[in-house]
Amino acid sequence: MTNFARGQKAKLADLGCSGAFPVVLNMAAMEVDIACFGLDANEQLSDDRYMVFFNQKSCPNNAVVLELGAGSASFMTDLARLPDTIHKLVFAVSVSGDGVMRQLGASSMRLGDAVFAFSGADFQDEKAVIVGELYRRDGLWRFGAVGQGFNGGLSALLKHFGGTEAEASAAPTPTPAPAPAAKPISLSKITLEKRGDKVSLEKNASGGFGRIRVNLNWNQSAQLAEPAKSGFFNKLINKPAASNQIDLDLACMFQMADGTPGGVQALGNSWGSFTQPPFIHLEGDDRSGSNAGGENIFINGDQFQHIKRLVIFTFIYEGAANWAATDGVVTIEVPGRAPVEVRLDNGSDASMCAIAMIENIGGNLQVTKLVEYFAQTNGKSAHEQLNDKFGFGLRFQRGSKD
């Protein structure tokens, strides 16, 4: 591994970067937005489709694809898929609100054999940092460690590179893939701050919602409040007893439009289906808790008329809960709409958290923040407590993950 200093440059071939490779940014001690700007020969974002960030996670031909984690971002990059008009990829981080970059903890940018480490000690009151760049020179791609502070936030970075921001009041408009003309980019996110806060999203022009992604992510290094336990229950979930890291499981209970209830979760291998009822599918179970992308439930928004409501929840199986340390966040991504965030910001020693309700209200998709905790009480499991609270009418038996 080669440790890069600010201003240091090298050919990508010398760093072992060929074909598709990840560019990983790990940020510490504060919440930031991480973005990649694809610039032309004039170092301008002449085509807004080549800005890759939380609201647009890939560019044409999947030349750059973003996977967001808790305080991290991995840009899977295949330079051969970029058009000749893109001469540089600039990777930047920005902070909103009252935060400034001198508050940043130990952070890094990694690709191939290179690591560029930086922290708040390198900056002052800037709102953003241009961390590094990949650029063409003499027919070859190279990496440069930049580490340059920038006074504005994400919006100012977009303007600096010549991009156009969509009006805050306007709903984000999908860019047709064949059209090269630039479209305004929406930098907006909707964060439901308080329990009971709601947001309603309308259907798209085709009368549906497309492929809805519900992502759960958390601090992968967070520890349980007490050591993980061995024995039958630990074997039940097939996780090593020595692990004390928190592993959250994403799940939901649902009710179809005809009243049929059900659940989608790894426990009992109830994965659901995207193309068949209930049109809700759990992508998989990260038993190690080490997947930087967290866990995902996908909802078939073009079949949303068949769904009445669902409660998104998560649970911890072993050890005492330490929700305050998880920094957990659920992001609900509806194509063509600003992502909706719900944070697990109320502590509890319970094992389960009902995070958000998604409802079909007159054909619109309504998201309500819940963040309500449940534990085994009076002989009833947390699942049963949640079921009773929201009236799904489900019956339970002991399950396991094979």
PDB file of N, CA and C in Angstrom, residues 202 219 235 317 359:
ATOM      1  N   GLU A 202     -46.222  11.526  -5.129  1.00  0.00           N
ATOM      2  CA  GLU A 202     -47.181  11.213  -6.181  1.00  0.00           C
ATOM      3  C   GLU A 202     -46.587  10.216  -7.177  1.00  0.00           C
ATOM      4  N   ASN A 219     -23.615   2.144  11.551  1.00  0.00           N
ATOM      5  CA  ASN A 219     -22.189   2.167  11.860  1.00  0.00           C
ATOM      6  C   ASN A 219     -21.689   0.737  12.037  1.00  0.00           C
ATOM      7  N   LYS A 235     -26.328 -19.936  17.772  1.00  0.00           N
ATOM      8  CA  LYS A 235     -26.292 -20.880  16.655  1.00  0.00           C
ATOM      9  C   LYS A 235     -27.497 -20.699  15.765  1.00  0.00           C
ATOM     10  N   TYR A 317     -30.433  -9.439  17.397  1.00  0.00           N
ATOM     11  CA  TYR A 317     -30.730 -10.719  18.030  1.00  0.00           C
ATOM     12  C   TYR A 317     -29.936 -10.991  19.302  1.00  0.00           C
ATOM     13  N   GLU A 359     -47.506   3.775   3.302  1.00  0.00           N
ATOM     14  CA  GLU A 359     -48.932   3.526   3.078  1.00  0.00           C
ATOM     15  C   GLU A 359     -49.355   3.985   1.689  1.00  0.00           C
TER      16      GLU A 359
END
